CSV table of C-alpha atoms in Angstrom, one decimal:
chain,number,residue,atom,x,y,z
M,1,UNK,CA,0.0,0.0,0.0
M,2,UNK,CA,1.3,3.5,-0.9
M,3,UNK,CA,0.1,6.3,1.3
M,4,UNK,CA,0.7,10.0,0.9
M,5,UNK,CA,0.6,11.8,4.2
M,6,UNK,CA,-0.2,15.5,4.4
M,7,UNK,CA,0.7,17.8,7.4
M,8,UNK,CA,-1.5,20.7,6.2
M,9,UNK,CA,-0.4,24.3,6.4
M,10,UNK,CA,-0.2,27.4,4.2
M,11,UNK,CA,3.3,28.5,5.1
M,12,UNK,CA,4.7,24.9,5.1
M,13,UNK,CA,2.6,21.9,4.0
M,14,UNK,CA,4.5,18.7,4.8
M,15,UNK,CA,4.2,15.8,2.3
M,16,UNK,CA,5.5,12.3,2.8
M,17,UNK,CA,5.0,9.2,0.7
M,18,UNK,CA,5.5,5.7,2.3
M,19,UNK,CA,5.1,2.2,0.9
M,20,UNK,CA,4.3,-0.7,3.1
M,21,UNK,CA,1.9,-2.9,4.9
M,22,UNK,CA,1.4,-3.4,8.6
M,23,UNK,CA,3.9,-5.8,10.2
M,24,UNK,CA,6.5,-5.4,7.4
M,25,UNK,CA,9.4,-2.9,7.0
M,26,UNK,CA,8.3,0.4,5.5
M,27,UNK,CA,9.9,2.3,2.6
M,28,UNK,CA,10.1,6.1,2.2
M,29,UNK,CA,9.2,7.0,-1.4
M,30,UNK,CA,9.5,10.7,-1.1
M,31,UNK,CA,9.3,13.6,1.3
M,32,UNK,CA,9.1,17.4,1.0
M,33,UNK,CA,7.4,20.6,1.9
M,34,UNK,CA,5.1,22.8,-0.2
M,35,UNK,CA,5.7,26.4,0.8
M,36,UNK,CA,3.7,29.5,0.0
M,37,UNK,CA,4.8,33.1,0.8
M,38,UNK,CA,3.2,34.6,3.9
M,39,UNK,CA,2.7,37.9,2.2
M,40,UNK,CA,0.6,36.4,-0.6
M,41,UNK,CA,-3.2,36.5,-0.4
M,42,UNK,CA,-4.9,33.4,1.0
M,43,UNK,CA,-6.7,32.5,-2.3
M,44,UNK,CA,-3.4,32.5,-4.2
M,45,UNK,CA,-1.7,30.5,-1.4
M,46,UNK,CA,-4.5,27.9,-1.7
M,47,UNK,CA,-4.0,27.7,-5.5
M,48,UNK,CA,-0.3,27.1,-4.9
M,49,UNK,CA,-1.0,24.4,-2.3
M,50,UNK,CA,-3.4,22.7,-4.7
M,51,UNK,CA,-0.8,22.8,-7.5
M,52,UNK,CA,1.8,21.3,-5.2
M,53,UNK,CA,-0.4,18.5,-3.9
M,54,UNK,CA,-1.5,17.7,-7.5
M,55,UNK,CA,2.2,17.4,-8.5
M,56,UNK,CA,2.9,15.0,-5.7
M,57,UNK,CA,-0.2,12.9,-6.5
M,58,UNK,CA,0.8,12.8,-10.2
M,59,UNK,CA,4.3,11.8,-9.5
M,60,UNK,CA,3.8,9.1,-6.8
M,61,UNK,CA,0.3,7.8,-7.5
M,62,UNK,CA,-0.6,6.9,-3.9
M,63,UNK,CA,-3.5,4.5,-3.2
M,64,UNK,CA,-4.6,6.4,-0.1
M,65,UNK,CA,-4.1,9.8,1.4
M,66,UNK,CA,-3.8,10.5,5.1
M,67,UNK,CA,-4.4,14.1,6.4
M,68,UNK,CA,-3.9,15.5,9.9
M,69,UNK,CA,-7.2,16.1,11.5
M,70,UNK,CA,-7.5,19.8,12.5
M,71,UNK,CA,-8.9,21.0,15.7
M,72,UNK,CA,-9.8,24.6,16.4
M,73,UNK,CA,-8.6,24.7,20.0
M,74,UNK,CA,-5.2,26.1,19.0
M,75,UNK,CA,-4.2,29.5,17.8
M,76,UNK,CA,-7.0,31.1,15.9
M,77,UNK,CA,-4.9,32.5,13.0
M,78,UNK,CA,-2.9,29.4,12.5
M,79,UNK,CA,-5.9,27.0,12.7
M,80,UNK,CA,-7.7,28.7,9.8
M,81,UNK,CA,-4.8,28.3,7.5
M,82,UNK,CA,-4.4,24.7,8.6
M,83,UNK,CA,-8.1,24.0,8.0
M,84,UNK,CA,-8.0,25.6,4.6
M,85,UNK,CA,-4.9,23.7,3.5
M,86,UNK,CA,-6.4,20.4,4.8
M,87,UNK,CA,-9.5,21.1,2.8
M,88,UNK,CA,-7.4,21.5,-0.4
M,89,UNK,CA,-5.6,18.2,0.4
M,90,UNK,CA,-8.9,16.4,1.0
M,91,UNK,CA,-10.4,17.9,-2.2
M,92,UNK,CA,-7.4,16.9,-4.4
M,93,UNK,CA,-7.5,13.3,-3.1
M,94,UNK,CA,-11.3,12.9,-3.3
M,95,UNK,CA,-11.5,14.4,-6.8
M,96,UNK,CA,-9.3,11.4,-7.9
M,97,UNK,CA,-11.4,8.9,-6.0
M,98,UNK,CA,-8.6,8.2,-3.5
M,99,UNK,CA,-9.8,7.2,0.0
M,100,UNK,CA,-8.9,9.9,2.5
M,101,UNK,CA,-8.3,9.2,6.2
M,102,UNK,CA,-7.9,11.8,9.0
M,103,UNK,CA,-5.7,11.1,12.0
M,104,UNK,CA,-5.3,13.3,15.0
M,105,UNK,CA,-1.8,14.5,16.0
M,106,UNK,CA,-2.0,12.3,19.1
M,107,UNK,CA,-3.0,9.2,17.1
M,108,UNK,CA,0.0,9.8,14.9
M,109,UNK,CA,2.4,10.3,17.8
M,110,UNK,CA,1.0,7.2,19.6
M,111,UNK,CA,1.4,5.2,16.4
M,112,UNK,CA,5.0,5.9,15.9
M,113,UNK,CA,6.4,6.6,19.4
M,114,UNK,CA,3.9,4.7,21.7
M,115,UNK,CA,2.9,8.0,23.4
M,116,UNK,CA,0.2,10.4,22.2
M,117,UNK,CA,2.1,13.2,24.0
M,118,UNK,CA,5.5,12.7,22.4
M,119,UNK,CA,7.7,15.7,21.5
M,120,UNK,CA,8.4,16.6,17.9
M,121,UNK,CA,12.0,15.3,18.2
M,122,UNK,CA,10.8,11.9,19.3
M,123,UNK,CA,8.5,11.7,16.3
M,124,UNK,CA,11.4,12.7,14.0
M,125,UNK,CA,13.7,10.1,15.6
M,126,UNK,CA,11.1,7.3,15.2
M,127,UNK,CA,10.3,8.2,11.6
M,128,UNK,CA,14.1,8.1,10.9
M,129,UNK,CA,14.4,4.6,12.5
M,130,UNK,CA,11.2,3.1,11.0
M,131,UNK,CA,12.1,4.3,7.5
M,132,UNK,CA,15.8,3.5,8.0
M,133,UNK,CA,16.9,7.1,7.0
M,134,UNK,CA,20.3,8.6,7.7
M,135,UNK,CA,18.9,11.7,9.5
M,136,UNK,CA,15.5,13.0,10.6
M,137,UNK,CA,13.7,14.7,7.7
M,138,UNK,CA,13.6,18.5,8.0
M,139,UNK,CA,11.6,20.6,8.6
M,140,UNK,CA,9.4,18.9,11.3
M,141,UNK,CA,6.4,19.3,8.9
M,142,UNK,CA,8.0,16.8,6.5
M,143,UNK,CA,8.7,14.3,9.3
M,144,UNK,CA,5.1,14.7,10.5
M,145,UNK,CA,3.8,14.0,7.0
M,146,UNK,CA,5.8,10.7,7.0
M,147,UNK,CA,4.6,9.9,10.5
M,148,UNK,CA,1.0,10.4,9.2
M,149,UNK,CA,1.6,8.0,6.3
M,150,UNK,CA,3.1,5.4,8.7
M,151,UNK,CA,0.2,5.8,11.2
M,152,UNK,CA,-2.2,5.2,8.4
M,153,UNK,CA,-0.5,2.1,7.1
M,154,UNK,CA,-0.5,0.6,10.6
M,155,UNK,CA,-4.1,1.6,11.5
M,156,UNK,CA,-5.6,0.8,8.1
M,157,UNK,CA,-6.3,-2.9,8.8
M,158,UNK,CA,-8.2,-2.1,12.0
M,159,UNK,CA,-10.0,0.8,10.3
M,160,UNK,CA,-11.1,-1.4,7.4
M,161,UNK,CA,-12.5,-4.0,9.7
M,162,UNK,CA,-14.4,-1.3,11.6
M,163,UNK,CA,-15.8,0.2,8.3
M,164,UNK,CA,-16.8,-3.3,7.1
M,165,UNK,CA,-18.6,-3.9,10.4
M,166,UNK,CA,-20.4,-0.5,10.2
M,167,UNK,CA,-21.4,-1.2,6.6
M,168,UNK,CA,-22.7,-4.7,7.5
M,169,UNK,CA,-24.6,-3.2,10.4
M,170,UNK,CA,-26.2,-0.5,8.2
M,171,UNK,CA,-27.1,-3.1,5.5
M,172,UNK,CA,-28.8,-5.4,8.1
M,173,UNK,CA,-32.4,-4.7,9.0
M,174,UNK,CA,-32.5,-2.2,11.9
M,175,UNK,CA,-33.4,-3.8,15.3
M,176,UNK,CA,-36.4,-2.5,17.2
M,177,UNK,CA,-35.1,0.3,19.4
M,178,UNK,CA,-36.3,1.1,22.9
M,179,UNK,CA,-35.8,4.6,24.1
M,180,UNK,CA,-33.1,4.9,26.9
M,181,UNK,CA,-34.6,4.7,30.3
M,182,UNK,CA,-37.8,3.1,29.0
M,183,UNK,CA,-36.3,-0.4,28.7
M,184,UNK,CA,-38.5,-2.9,30.5
M,185,UNK,CA,-36.5,-3.9,33.6
M,186,UNK,CA,-36.9,-7.6,34.4
M,187,UNK,CA,-37.0,-8.6,38.0
M,188,UNK,CA,-37.7,-5.1,39.2
M,189,UNK,CA,-41.0,-3.5,40.0
M,190,UNK,CA,-42.0,-0.8,37.5
K,1,UNK,CA,-19.6,45.0,-11.8
K,2,UNK,CA,-20.9,41.5,-11.3
K,3,UNK,CA,-20.1,39.9,-7.9
K,4,UNK,CA,-20.7,36.4,-6.7
K,5,UNK,CA,-21.1,36.2,-3.0
K,6,UNK,CA,-20.5,33.0,-1.0
K,7,UNK,CA,-21.8,32.3,2.5
K,8,UNK,CA,-19.6,29.2,3.0
K,9,UNK,CA,-20.8,26.0,4.6
K,10,UNK,CA,-20.8,22.2,4.0
K,11,UNK,CA,-24.5,21.6,4.8
K,12,UNK,CA,-25.7,24.7,3.1
K,13,UNK,CA,-23.4,27.0,1.0
K,14,UNK,CA,-25.3,30.2,0.0
K,15,UNK,CA,-24.6,31.6,-3.4
K,16,UNK,CA,-25.8,35.0,-4.7
K,17,UNK,CA,-24.9,36.9,-7.8
K,18,UNK,CA,-25.5,40.7,-8.0
K,19,UNK,CA,-24.9,43.2,-10.7
K,20,UNK,CA,-24.3,46.9,-10.0
K,21,UNK,CA,-22.1,49.7,-9.0
K,22,UNK,CA,-22.0,51.8,-5.8
K,23,UNK,CA,-24.7,54.5,-5.8
K,24,UNK,CA,-26.9,52.9,-8.5
K,25,UNK,CA,-29.8,50.4,-8.1
K,26,UNK,CA,-28.6,46.8,-7.9
K,27,UNK,CA,-29.9,43.8,-9.8
K,28,UNK,CA,-30.1,40.2,-8.6
K,29,UNK,CA,-28.8,37.8,-11.2
K,30,UNK,CA,-29.2,34.6,-9.4
K,31,UNK,CA,-29.4,33.1,-5.9
K,32,UNK,CA,-29.3,29.5,-4.5
K,33,UNK,CA,-27.8,27.1,-2.1
K,34,UNK,CA,-25.3,24.2,-2.6
K,35,UNK,CA,-26.2,21.4,-0.3
K,36,UNK,CA,-24.2,18.4,0.7
K,37,UNK,CA,-25.5,15.4,2.7
K,38,UNK,CA,-24.4,15.6,6.4
K,39,UNK,CA,-23.8,11.8,6.4
K,40,UNK,CA,-21.2,12.0,3.5
K,41,UNK,CA,-17.5,12.1,4.3
K,42,UNK,CA,-15.9,15.6,4.4
K,43,UNK,CA,-13.7,15.0,1.3
K,44,UNK,CA,-16.7,14.0,-0.8
K,45,UNK,CA,-18.6,17.0,0.5
K,46,UNK,CA,-15.8,19.3,-0.5
K,47,UNK,CA,-15.8,17.8,-4.0
K,48,UNK,CA,-19.6,18.5,-4.2
K,49,UNK,CA,-19.1,22.1,-3.0
K,50,UNK,CA,-16.4,22.6,-5.6
K,51,UNK,CA,-18.6,21.3,-8.4
K,52,UNK,CA,-21.4,23.5,-7.3
K,53,UNK,CA,-19.3,26.7,-7.2
K,54,UNK,CA,-17.7,25.9,-10.5
K,55,UNK,CA,-21.2,25.6,-12.1
K,56,UNK,CA,-22.2,29.0,-10.7
K,57,UNK,CA,-19.0,30.6,-11.9
K,58,UNK,CA,-19.4,29.0,-15.4
K,59,UNK,CA,-23.0,30.1,-15.7
K,60,UNK,CA,-22.8,33.7,-14.4
K,61,UNK,CA,-19.1,34.7,-15.1
K,62,UNK,CA,-18.7,37.1,-12.2
K,63,UNK,CA,-15.8,39.6,-12.2
K,64,UNK,CA,-15.2,39.3,-8.5
K,65,UNK,CA,-16.0,36.9,-5.7
K,66,UNK,CA,-16.8,37.9,-2.1
K,67,UNK,CA,-16.6,35.3,0.6
K,68,UNK,CA,-17.5,35.5,4.3
K,69,UNK,CA,-14.5,35.7,6.4
K,70,UNK,CA,-14.5,32.9,8.9
K,71,UNK,CA,-13.5,33.2,12.6
K,72,UNK,CA,-12.8,30.3,14.9
K,73,UNK,CA,-14.4,31.8,18.0
K,74,UNK,CA,-17.7,30.0,17.3
K,75,UNK,CA,-18.7,26.4,17.5
K,76,UNK,CA,-15.7,24.2,16.9
K,77,UNK,CA,-17.5,21.6,14.7
K,78,UNK,CA,-19.3,24.2,12.5
K,79,UNK,CA,-16.3,26.5,12.1
K,80,UNK,CA,-14.2,23.7,10.6
K,81,UNK,CA,-16.8,23.0,7.9
K,82,UNK,CA,-17.2,26.7,7.2
K,83,UNK,CA,-13.4,27.2,6.9
K,84,UNK,CA,-13.1,24.2,4.6
K,85,UNK,CA,-16.0,25.3,2.3
K,86,UNK,CA,-14.6,28.9,2.2
K,87,UNK,CA,-11.2,27.5,1.2
K,88,UNK,CA,-12.9,25.7,-1.7
K,89,UNK,CA,-14.7,28.9,-2.8
K,90,UNK,CA,-11.5,31.0,-2.6
K,91,UNK,CA,-9.6,28.3,-4.6
K,92,UNK,CA,-12.2,28.1,-7.3
K,93,UNK,CA,-12.1,31.9,-7.8
K,94,UNK,CA,-8.4,32.3,-7.6
K,95,UNK,CA,-7.8,29.5,-10.0
K,96,UNK,CA,-9.7,31.6,-12.6
K,97,UNK,CA,-7.8,34.7,-11.7
K,98,UNK,CA,-10.8,36.3,-10.2
K,99,UNK,CA,-10.1,38.8,-7.3
K,100,UNK,CA,-11.5,37.5,-4.0
K,101,UNK,CA,-12.5,39.7,-1.2
K,102,UNK,CA,-13.3,38.6,2.4
K,103,UNK,CA,-15.8,40.4,4.5
K,104,UNK,CA,-16.7,39.7,8.1
K,105,UNK,CA,-20.3,39.1,9.0
K,106,UNK,CA,-20.5,42.4,10.9
K,107,UNK,CA,-19.1,44.3,7.9
K,108,UNK,CA,-21.9,42.7,5.7
K,109,UNK,CA,-24.6,43.5,8.3
K,110,UNK,CA,-23.4,47.0,8.7
K,111,UNK,CA,-23.3,47.5,4.9
K,112,UNK,CA,-26.9,46.4,4.2
K,113,UNK,CA,-28.7,47.4,7.5
K,114,UNK,CA,-26.5,50.1,9.0
K,115,UNK,CA,-25.8,47.9,12.1
K,116,UNK,CA,-23.0,45.3,12.5
K,117,UNK,CA,-25.2,43.5,15.0
K,118,UNK,CA,-28.4,43.3,13.0
K,119,UNK,CA,-30.5,40.1,13.2
K,120,UNK,CA,-30.9,37.6,10.3
K,121,UNK,CA,-34.4,38.8,9.5
K,122,UNK,CA,-33.2,42.4,9.2
K,123,UNK,CA,-30.5,41.4,6.7
K,124,UNK,CA,-33.1,39.4,4.7
K,125,UNK,CA,-35.5,42.4,4.7
K,126,UNK,CA,-32.9,44.8,3.5
K,127,UNK,CA,-31.6,42.4,0.8
K,128,UNK,CA,-35.3,42.1,-0.4
K,129,UNK,CA,-35.7,45.9,-0.5
K,130,UNK,CA,-32.3,46.7,-2.1
K,131,UNK,CA,-32.7,44.1,-4.9
K,132,UNK,CA,-36.4,44.9,-5.2
K,133,UNK,CA,-37.5,41.2,-4.7
K,134,UNK,CA,-41.0,40.1,-3.8
K,135,UNK,CA,-39.9,38.1,-0.7
K,136,UNK,CA,-36.8,37.5,1.3
K,137,UNK,CA,-34.6,34.7,-0.3
K,138,UNK,CA,-34.8,31.5,1.6
K,139,UNK,CA,-32.9,30.0,3.3
K,140,UNK,CA,-31.0,32.7,5.3
K,141,UNK,CA,-27.7,31.4,3.7
K,142,UNK,CA,-29.0,32.5,0.3
K,143,UNK,CA,-29.9,35.9,1.6
K,144,UNK,CA,-26.5,36.2,3.3
K,145,UNK,CA,-24.7,35.4,0.1
K,146,UNK,CA,-26.6,38.2,-1.7
K,147,UNK,CA,-25.8,40.6,1.2
K,148,UNK,CA,-22.1,39.7,0.8
K,149,UNK,CA,-22.2,40.6,-2.9
K,150,UNK,CA,-24.0,43.9,-2.1
K,151,UNK,CA,-21.5,44.7,0.6
K,152,UNK,CA,-18.7,44.1,-1.8
K,153,UNK,CA,-20.1,46.3,-4.5
K,154,UNK,CA,-20.5,49.1,-2.1
K,155,UNK,CA,-17.1,48.7,-0.3
K,156,UNK,CA,-15.1,48.0,-3.5
K,157,UNK,CA,-14.4,51.6,-4.4
K,158,UNK,CA,-12.9,52.3,-1.0
K,159,UNK,CA,-11.0,49.0,-0.9
K,160,UNK,CA,-9.5,49.7,-4.4
K,161,UNK,CA,-8.3,53.1,-3.2
K,162,UNK,CA,-6.7,51.4,-0.2
K,163,UNK,CA,-5.1,48.7,-2.2
K,164,UNK,CA,-3.7,51.3,-4.6
K,165,UNK,CA,-2.3,53.3,-1.7
K,166,UNK,CA,-0.7,50.1,-0.2
K,167,UNK,CA,0.8,49.2,-3.6
K,168,UNK,CA,2.2,52.7,-4.1
K,169,UNK,CA,3.7,52.6,-0.6
K,170,UNK,CA,5.3,49.2,-1.3
K,171,UNK,CA,6.7,50.4,-4.7
K,172,UNK,CA,8.3,53.5,-3.0
K,173,UNK,CA,11.8,53.1,-1.5
K,174,UNK,CA,11.5,51.7,2.0
K,175,UNK,CA,12.3,54.2,4.7
K,176,UNK,CA,15.2,53.4,7.1
K,177,UNK,CA,13.8,51.5,10.0
K,178,UNK,CA,15.0,51.8,13.6
K,179,UNK,CA,14.2,48.9,15.9
K,180,UNK,CA,11.6,49.7,18.5
K,181,UNK,CA,13.1,50.8,21.8
K,182,UNK,CA,16.5,51.5,20.2
K,183,UNK,CA,15.5,54.8,18.6
K,184,UNK,CA,18.1,57.4,19.6
K,185,UNK,CA,16.2,59.7,22.0
K,186,UNK,CA,17.1,63.3,21.6
K,187,UNK,CA,17.4,65.5,24.6
K,188,UNK,CA,17.8,62.5,27.0
K,189,UNK,CA,21.0,61.0,28.3
K,190,UNK,CA,21.7,57.5,26.9
């Protein structure tokens, strides 16, 4: 399975492509950063991010795309750019019919380091080890994009089973539902 | 000037097209809403929003696009969808080389009602009056998109003058800058 990971951002959008399956050694196919000038207008920056992601998709033909899930708890200004860049990444992938998965930063950290609260350096070190690189990819956004791709390769089997279970459940005739608190309680007086 | 206004959203993305210039009666060219199913995955919803906006741009060929500026103070879940849909709107416009302007909700309300804190109904009523419609456009997202377009037509002359002033300032040779706090202070001992 070839996965393209995207650590979304307008100033630096990390991109990492990894080949592999869960339980086997992984291979880095490519890593880089799409940069757009901070002084440019947001619409033009989004066009540049789109062109960059399209070029990566064209060159590496991934089967799946993993994008960092954005929360709005953080810095107001930063989070908007991140949300907008992630929208462009999702759009580019979905337009090609590629499945898109979103992973939270803590899911990614937990996948590669064992701790959802790991520091940036630790993520970089584990990415270096898992992909047998000579040095941690720079900047951190590039390493994070590779970590996202690794996280997705490792979580995909579990996610697929879950999705199949949900699909099977939806396809099955719905069971009669009883409203919460109104379930008849056996052995107790009403 | 023909302006396409976008009130961004994933569930309902309002679109309104208005012809006019500041100081002259305005004409509504079209109004509508792009809807995407809440149960669909976000990447697929973004593809549907993109297709919808492209269709509006193709049909009405606006010269400018006005998009509501998104803030992240509001509901976390909603604001992400709004930010993502607004990114798609900006992307579609900028890809065609159309100038994109962002206006805050209070700028829009102030432009059409005179108050930045006006209620939805008041915006709808003024849009109806200004465009000489028989009834307020429904849903509110459609009326808001028209209000955005009106706001942009009215603010554009002032914004253009501002942009020209900024461009002229940037083109001029930069003055020598002194770091704050390190300015030589005359008449005081160092």
